[in-house]
Coordinates of C-alpha atoms in Angstrom, one line a residue:
X38 CA 0.0 0.0 0.0
X39 CA 1.0 3.6 -0.4
X40 CA 2.9 5.2 2.4
X41 CA 0.6 5.7 5.4
X42 CA -1.9 2.9 5.6
X43 CA -5.4 3.9 4.8
X44 CA -7.3 2.2 7.7
X45 CA -9.1 5.0 9.4
X46 CA -10.1 6.4 11.8
X47 CA -13.1 7.4 9.7
X48 CA -15.8 10.0 10.6
X49 CA -18.5 8.2 8.6
X50 CA -19.1 5.5 5.9
X51 CA -18.7 8.0 3.1
X52 CA -15.2 8.9 4.5
X53 CA -14.3 5.2 4.5
X54 CA -15.6 4.6 1.0
X55 CA -13.9 7.7 -0.5
X56 CA -10.6 6.6 1.0
X57 CA -10.8 3.5 -1.1
X58 CA -11.9 5.2 -4.4
X59 CA -9.9 8.4 -4.0
X60 CA -7.9 9.4 -7.1
X61 CA -9.0 10.2 -10.6
X62 CA -8.4 6.8 -12.0
X63 CA -9.8 4.3 -9.5
X64 CA -13.4 4.6 -10.4
X65 CA -12.5 4.5 -14.1
X66 CA -10.5 1.3 -13.5
X67 CA -13.5 -0.2 -11.7
X68 CA -15.7 0.8 -14.7
X69 CA -13.2 -0.6 -17.3
X70 CA -12.9 -4.0 -15.5
X71 CA -16.7 -4.1 -15.0
X72 CA -17.5 -3.5 -18.6
X73 CA -14.7 -5.5 -20.2
X74 CA -13.9 -8.3 -17.7
X75 CA -10.3 -9.4 -17.0
X76 CA -7.8 -7.1 -18.6
X77 CA -4.1 -7.1 -19.1
X78 CA -2.1 -4.0 -18.0
X79 CA -1.7 -2.7 -21.6
X80 CA -5.4 -3.2 -22.3
X81 CA -6.3 -1.2 -19.2
X82 CA -3.9 1.5 -20.1
X83 CA -5.3 1.8 -23.6
X84 CA -8.8 1.9 -22.2
X85 CA -7.9 4.8 -19.9
X86 CA -6.5 7.5 -22.2
X87 CA -4.3 10.0 -20.2
X88 CA -3.3 7.7 -17.3
X89 CA 0.4 7.4 -16.8
X90 CA 2.0 4.0 -16.4
X91 CA 3.2 5.0 -12.9
X92 CA -0.3 6.1 -11.8
X93 CA -2.0 3.0 -13.2
X94 CA 0.5 0.7 -11.4
X95 CA 0.1 2.6 -8.1
X96 CA -3.7 2.5 -8.3
X97 CA -3.8 -1.2 -9.2
X98 CA -1.6 -2.0 -6.3
X99 CA -3.7 0.0 -3.8
X100 CA -6.9 -1.6 -5.2
X101 CA -5.4 -5.0 -4.9
X102 CA -4.4 -4.4 -1.3
X103 CA -7.9 -3.0 -0.6
X104 CA -9.4 -6.3 -2.0
X105 CA -11.1 -4.6 -5.0
X106 CA -8.9 -6.1 -7.8
X107 CA -7.5 -9.6 -8.3
X108 CA -4.1 -9.9 -10.0
X109 CA -3.6 -13.2 -11.7
X110 CA -0.1 -14.1 -12.9
X111 CA 0.1 -16.8 -15.6
X112 CA 3.4 -18.7 -15.5
X113 CA 4.1 -18.8 -19.2
X114 CA 6.7 -17.3 -21.5
X115 CA 6.4 -14.4 -21.8
X116 CA 4.6 -14.0 -18.4
X117 CA 1.0 -12.8 -18.6
X118 CA -0.7 -10.8 -15.8
X119 CA -4.5 -10.1 -15.8
X120 CA -6.5 -7.9 -13.5
X121 CA -10.2 -8.6 -12.6
X122 CA -12.7 -7.4 -10.1
X123 CA -13.2 -9.3 -6.9
X124 CA -16.6 -9.7 -5.4
X125 CA -15.7 -6.7 -3.1
X126 CA -14.8 -4.7 -6.2
X127 CA -18.1 -5.6 -7.9
X128 CA -20.1 -4.6 -4.8
X129 CA -18.3 -1.2 -4.8
X130 CA -19.0 -0.8 -8.5
X131 CA -22.7 -1.4 -7.8
X132 CA -22.6 1.1 -5.0
X133 CA -21.1 3.7 -7.3
X134 CA -24.0 3.1 -9.8
X135 CA -26.2 5.8 -8.1
X136 CA -23.3 8.3 -8.3
X137 CA -22.9 7.5 -12.0
X138 CA -26.6 8.1 -12.5
X139 CA -26.2 11.4 -10.7
X140 CA -23.2 12.3 -13.0
X141 CA -25.1 11.4 -16.1
X142 CA -28.0 13.7 -15.1
X143 CA -25.4 16.4 -14.3
X144 CA -23.9 16.1 -17.8
X145 CA -27.4 16.4 -19.3
X146 CA -28.1 19.5 -17.3
X147 CA -24.8 21.1 -18.3
X148 CA -25.4 20.2 -22.0
X149 CA -28.9 21.7 -21.8
X150 CA -27.4 24.9 -20.3
X151 CA -24.7 25.0 -22.9
X152 CA -22.0 24.9 -20.3
X153 CA -20.8 21.3 -20.8
X154 CA -17.1 21.4 -21.6
X155 CA -16.2 19.0 -24.5
X156 CA -12.9 17.1 -24.8

C-alpha cells in the first residue's frame, strides 16, 4: 500500500468509501474492469487515455491491497498478468452506480445549459 496505511479512523461511511476510491483513475479502473472483464495491463492503459504507467501501477496495487482487484499471474513465456474485479470490487461498483446516474444527469443539465465542456 502507499505510504501511510489507509485504515481510518473514519468519521462516517462516506469517509471510509472515499478513502478507497480516491484518485482520478480508480473509479475508471472499476468501470473498465466491470465493462470488459479481466484485462491485461496494456489493455487497461489503452482503455484509460491519459493515465500514466506509474499512476496505473500505483492505483492497481492499492486496489489489490484493498481487495477490489485480483491480480492473476500466468506462468508462461512471456509472463502474462491479468486484472479482474473481486466480489468486493463488484459490490463497490454497484454502490457507485447511483453516483454514476447522478453524474449522467449532471452532464445532461450542463449540456442543456450549454456549459458542458467537451474534450
